Short mmCIF file of C-alpha atoms in Angstrom, two decimals:
data_model
loop_
_atom_site.label_atom_id
_atom_site.label_comp_id
_atom_site.label_asym_id
_atom_site.label_seq_id
_atom_site.Cartn_x
_atom_site.Cartn_y
_atom_site.Cartn_z
CA MET K 1 -0.88 45.08 -4.99
CA THR K 2 -0.93 42.62 -7.86
CA VAL K 3 1.84 40.01 -7.87
CA LEU K 4 0.69 37.90 -10.83
CA GLU K 5 -1.36 39.00 -13.82
CA ILE K 6 -2.84 36.30 -16.07
CA LYS K 7 -3.88 37.94 -19.34
CA ASN K 8 -6.03 36.35 -22.05
CA ILE K 9 -4.50 32.89 -21.67
CA SER K 10 -5.69 30.30 -24.17
CA VAL K 11 -4.33 26.79 -24.70
CA ASN K 12 -5.24 24.71 -27.74
CA PHE K 13 -4.31 21.01 -27.72
CA ASP K 14 -4.87 19.79 -31.29
CA GLY K 15 -8.17 21.59 -31.64
CA PHE K 16 -9.30 21.21 -28.02
CA TYR K 17 -9.25 24.42 -25.98
CA ALA K 18 -8.17 23.55 -22.44
CA LEU K 19 -8.24 27.26 -21.57
CA THR K 20 -10.00 30.09 -23.39
CA GLU K 21 -9.23 33.77 -22.76
CA VAL K 22 -8.56 33.29 -19.04
CA ASN K 23 -7.91 36.46 -17.05
CA ALA K 24 -7.08 36.61 -13.35
CA SER K 25 -5.19 38.92 -11.01
CA VAL K 26 -3.47 37.48 -7.94
CA LYS K 27 -2.84 39.90 -5.07
CA ARG K 28 0.35 39.89 -3.02
CA ASN K 29 0.24 38.00 0.31
CA SER K 30 -3.14 36.48 -0.49
CA ILE K 31 -4.35 32.89 -0.69
CA HIS K 32 -5.91 32.60 -4.14
CA PHE K 33 -7.85 29.43 -5.00
CA PHE K 34 -8.64 28.13 -8.47
CA ILE K 35 -11.52 25.66 -8.25
CA GLY K 36 -13.80 23.92 -10.69
CA PRO K 37 -14.95 20.50 -11.93
CA ASN K 38 -12.49 17.98 -13.33
CA GLY K 39 -11.36 19.11 -16.75
CA ALA K 40 -11.97 22.78 -16.00
CA GLY K 41 -8.35 23.68 -16.79
CA LYS K 42 -7.00 24.27 -13.28
CA THR K 43 -3.80 22.21 -13.54
CA THR K 44 -3.22 23.45 -17.08
CA LEU K 45 -3.26 27.00 -15.74
CA LEU K 46 -0.57 26.17 -13.16
CA ASP K 47 1.42 24.49 -15.93
CA ILE K 48 1.23 27.74 -17.90
CA ILE K 49 2.43 29.83 -14.96
CA CYS K 50 5.48 27.63 -14.30
CA ALA K 51 6.24 27.11 -18.04
CA LYS K 52 5.54 23.39 -18.09
CA THR K 53 3.04 24.15 -20.86
CA LYS K 54 3.19 26.97 -23.42
CA PRO K 55 0.04 28.99 -24.05
CA THR K 56 -1.39 29.31 -27.53
CA SER K 57 -1.97 32.98 -26.77
CA GLY K 58 -1.82 35.37 -23.84
CA THR K 59 0.80 36.20 -21.21
CA VAL K 60 1.56 35.76 -17.53
CA GLN K 61 3.27 38.73 -15.88
CA PHE K 62 5.00 38.66 -12.52
CA TYR K 63 5.54 41.75 -10.38
CA LYS K 64 8.53 41.12 -8.14
CA ASN K 65 8.43 42.67 -4.70
CA GLY K 66 9.53 46.30 -4.91
CA SER K 67 9.30 46.45 -8.70
CA TYR K 68 6.63 48.26 -10.66
CA LYS K 69 7.82 46.82 -13.97
CA PRO K 70 6.48 43.30 -14.60
CA THR K 71 8.54 40.31 -15.69
CA CYS K 72 6.89 38.35 -18.49
CA LEU K 73 7.00 34.66 -17.52
CA THR K 74 5.60 33.51 -20.86
CA GLY K 75 8.46 32.11 -22.93
CA MET K 76 10.78 31.54 -19.99
CA LYS K 77 12.19 28.14 -18.97
CA GLU K 78 10.93 26.33 -15.87
CA TYR K 79 14.20 26.75 -13.96
CA GLN K 80 14.25 30.46 -14.78
CA ILE K 81 10.80 30.90 -13.27
CA VAL K 82 11.92 29.08 -10.12
CA ARG K 83 14.88 31.46 -9.89
CA GLU K 84 12.47 34.39 -10.20
CA GLY K 85 10.90 33.23 -6.95
CA ILE K 86 7.94 31.06 -7.99
CA GLY K 87 7.77 27.55 -6.54
CA ARG K 88 5.32 24.72 -7.11
CA LYS K 89 4.31 21.70 -5.05
CA PHE K 90 2.52 18.88 -6.81
CA GLN K 91 -0.26 16.78 -5.31
CA VAL K 92 1.93 13.76 -4.47
CA PRO K 93 4.69 14.62 -1.96
CA SER K 94 8.16 14.35 -3.48
CA VAL K 95 10.41 14.16 -0.43
CA PHE K 96 13.51 12.00 -0.05
CA VAL K 97 12.09 9.20 2.08
CA ASN K 98 15.47 7.77 3.15
CA LEU K 99 16.76 11.11 4.43
CA THR K 100 15.81 12.84 7.66
CA VAL K 101 13.54 15.85 7.78
CA GLU K 102 16.55 18.10 8.36
CA GLU K 103 18.47 16.55 5.44
CA ASN K 104 15.50 17.13 3.14
CA MET K 105 15.46 20.76 4.20
CA ILE K 106 19.21 21.11 3.62
CA LEU K 107 18.77 19.80 0.08
CA SER K 108 16.20 22.50 -0.61
CA LEU K 109 18.52 25.32 0.43
CA LYS K 110 19.61 27.63 -2.34
CA GLY K 111 23.08 26.54 -3.38
CA HIS K 112 22.52 22.94 -2.28
CA LYS K 113 21.46 21.41 -5.57
CA GLY K 114 22.89 17.90 -5.35
CA ILE K 115 23.46 15.03 -2.94
CA PHE K 116 27.25 15.28 -2.97
CA GLU K 117 27.26 19.05 -2.66
CA SER K 118 24.97 18.77 0.35
CA ILE K 119 27.27 16.21 1.95
CA PHE K 120 30.47 18.20 1.50
CA LYS K 121 29.08 21.73 1.77
CA LYS K 122 27.80 22.09 5.30
CA PRO K 123 25.02 24.62 5.92
CA SER K 124 25.85 27.74 7.88
CA LEU K 125 24.53 28.41 11.36
CA GLU K 126 22.16 30.98 9.87
CA GLN K 127 20.81 28.41 7.41
CA LEU K 128 20.32 25.86 10.18
CA ASN K 129 18.39 28.44 12.17
CA ASP K 130 16.24 29.18 9.11
CA ILE K 131 15.50 25.48 8.78
CA LYS K 132 14.37 25.24 12.39
CA GLN K 133 12.18 28.34 12.09
CA VAL K 134 10.45 26.99 8.98
CA LEU K 135 9.97 23.54 10.51
CA GLU K 136 8.38 25.18 13.54
CA LYS K 137 5.91 26.99 11.27
CA VAL K 138 4.86 23.76 9.57
CA GLY K 139 4.73 21.80 12.83
CA LEU K 140 7.69 19.50 12.19
CA LEU K 141 10.46 20.85 14.41
CA SER K 142 10.12 17.84 16.73
CA LYS K 143 10.67 15.58 13.69
CA LEU K 144 14.02 17.16 12.79
CA ASN K 145 16.00 13.90 12.92
CA VAL K 146 13.20 11.58 11.86
CA ARG K 147 13.45 9.79 8.51
CA ALA K 148 10.98 11.39 6.10
CA GLY K 149 9.66 8.02 4.94
CA THR K 150 8.19 7.37 8.39
CA LEU K 151 6.12 10.56 8.42
CA ALA K 152 2.35 10.46 8.01
CA HIS K 153 0.91 11.60 4.68
CA GLY K 154 -0.04 15.04 5.99
CA GLN K 155 3.39 15.53 7.57
CA LYS K 156 5.07 14.78 4.24
CA GLN K 157 2.90 17.46 2.65
CA TRP K 158 3.91 19.92 5.35
CA LEU K 159 7.59 19.01 4.90
CA GLU K 160 7.40 19.75 1.20
CA ILE K 161 5.66 23.06 1.89
CA GLY K 162 8.49 23.81 4.32
CA MET K 163 11.08 22.91 1.65
CA GLN K 164 9.41 25.38 -0.70
CA LEU K 165 9.17 28.07 1.96
CA LEU K 166 12.86 27.72 2.86
CA GLN K 167 13.78 29.01 -0.60
CA LYS K 168 12.01 32.26 0.25
CA PRO K 169 9.76 32.35 -2.82
CA GLU K 170 7.40 35.19 -3.60
CA ILE K 171 4.75 32.76 -4.84
CA ILE K 172 4.05 29.14 -3.88
CA MET K 173 1.65 27.12 -6.04
CA LEU K 174 0.00 24.12 -4.38
CA ASP K 175 -1.88 21.38 -6.24
CA GLU K 176 -4.55 19.91 -3.93
CA PRO K 177 -2.49 20.14 -0.71
CA ALA K 178 -5.32 18.66 1.39
CA ALA K 179 -5.83 15.58 -0.81
CA GLY K 180 -5.81 12.36 1.21
CA MET K 181 -5.94 14.15 4.56
CA GLY K 182 -8.42 13.70 7.39
CA LYS K 183 -10.24 16.70 8.85
CA PRO K 184 -7.65 17.48 11.59
CA GLU K 185 -4.75 17.40 9.11
CA THR K 186 -6.73 19.46 6.59
CA PHE K 187 -7.52 22.09 9.21
CA LYS K 188 -3.89 22.27 10.32
CA THR K 189 -2.79 22.64 6.69
CA GLY K 190 -5.12 25.61 6.38
CA GLU K 191 -3.70 27.20 9.51
CA ILE K 192 -0.17 26.73 8.15
CA LEU K 193 -1.11 28.46 4.90
CA LYS K 194 -2.72 31.38 6.74
CA GLU K 195 0.50 31.89 8.67
CA ILE K 196 2.93 31.67 5.77
CA LYS K 197 0.91 33.98 3.50
CA ASN K 198 2.55 36.82 5.44
CA GLU K 199 5.80 35.80 3.74
CA CYS K 200 4.61 34.86 0.26
CA THR K 201 1.57 34.64 -2.01
CA ILE K 202 -0.14 31.25 -2.20
CA ILE K 203 -2.00 29.89 -5.23
CA VAL K 204 -4.01 26.74 -4.61
CA ILE K 205 -5.95 24.19 -6.65
CA GLU K 206 -8.42 22.36 -4.44
CA HIS K 207 -11.69 20.38 -4.44
CA ASP K 208 -12.37 20.34 -0.69
CA MET K 209 -14.82 23.21 -0.23
CA GLU K 210 -14.52 23.18 3.56
CA PHE K 211 -10.80 23.76 3.14
CA VAL K 212 -11.47 26.53 0.62
CA LYS K 213 -13.91 28.21 3.04
CA GLN K 214 -11.35 28.00 5.84
CA VAL K 215 -8.50 29.85 4.16
CA ALA K 216 -9.41 31.44 0.80
CA ASP K 217 -9.04 35.17 0.28
CA ILE K 218 -10.06 35.09 -3.38
CA VAL K 219 -11.60 32.24 -5.39
CA THR K 220 -11.62 31.89 -9.17
CA VAL K 221 -14.05 29.30 -10.53
CA LEU K 222 -13.09 27.71 -13.85
CA HIS K 223 -15.52 25.78 -16.03
CA GLU K 224 -14.70 24.22 -19.40
CA GLY K 225 -11.53 26.27 -19.61
CA LYS K 226 -13.15 29.64 -18.92
CA VAL K 227 -13.50 31.87 -15.87
CA LEU K 228 -17.01 31.39 -14.55
CA LYS K 229 -16.83 33.58 -11.45
CA GLU K 230 -14.26 35.32 -9.26
CA GLY K 231 -14.71 36.80 -5.80
CA ASN K 232 -14.63 36.01 -2.10
CA ILE K 233 -15.88 32.63 -0.92
CA ASP K 234 -19.30 33.95 0.19
CA ASP K 235 -19.97 35.42 -3.25
CA ILE K 236 -18.90 32.18 -4.89
CA LEU K 237 -21.09 29.96 -2.72
CA GLN K 238 -24.15 32.18 -3.23
CA ASP K 239 -23.83 32.41 -7.00
CA GLU K 240 -26.60 30.38 -8.65
CA ILE K 241 -24.57 29.55 -11.75
CA VAL K 242 -21.69 28.23 -9.63
CA GLN K 243 -24.14 26.20 -7.56
CA SER K 244 -25.59 24.65 -10.69
CA VAL K 245 -22.35 24.01 -12.57
CA TYR K 246 -19.86 23.20 -9.84
CA LEU K 247 -21.63 22.48 -6.59
CA GLY K 248 -24.34 20.41 -8.31
CA ARG K 249 -27.42 22.15 -7.00
CA GLY K 250 -29.58 24.57 -8.91
CA LYS K 251 -31.93 27.31 -7.78
CA LYS K 252 -34.76 24.85 -7.24
CA HIS K 253 -32.82 22.89 -4.63
CA ASP K 254 -31.34 25.99 -3.05
#
C-alpha cells in the first residue's frame, strides 16, 4: 500500500528548476532510497515533503495507516507534518551532548517538549520501557547512562534514529545516515533500518552504493531535478543510462 504519493512536484528558485515534474510513490513499511549526483534535487525533495520548502507546483499526499483518504501535506506547517507522524533526521547528528542517552530519549517523548518539563514531568514506567526497547533495537541499551557527547559518531546517529523511532512515526526520513561511518558501522546501520522498517516507512538519501545495495527495497534516481529511473537496486545498477550519468561508466566500459 502507498504511504506517500509525490505528484508532479516542481520547484523554481528564481528561474532555476531544482525539481521538475517529479513523481514517486513510497510503499508502506519499505526502505525507499533517493539517489543521484550532487545537485540532483534529493535534499530539496525532502524539504518539500516536510514543508521546509514550498513547491512551485504539485502536491505531496500522505496516507495515514488505516485511512484510504489522503492528507495533503503541501501547504501545511513543519510542526503539523511532524504531528501527522513524519519525522526527519538530518545528516549531522543533533543530540544533546551534555545529557545521557536516556535523557536524550526522554526529551524526544511526546509531551516532553522542553528541558524544564522533562525535569519536572517524570516519564511513566511504560515510557521508560519503550525507551529501553528502542535503545535495544539501535544497539545502545548498554549506553543508557552514558553522556551522549562521549558516543562515537555512528552511535550518535543511532541515538538520533532511536529518538525519532520513539515518537512512533509512520515515516522517518534520513539524510545520508551512513555519512562518516566505517564499513562495520555502515553495515550495522543498515541492519537497524531493516529491523525498524517493520514499524515505519523509511525514506533515505544516500551516496554509498554498498549501503544502498544492502538495504534498499526501491530506489529512485534523480538527475538534474528529474526522475531518471525507479526500480529495485538490480534494475538500477544494470541500467545503462544510470551507469553513464550517476555511476560514471558508460556502455563501453561496462
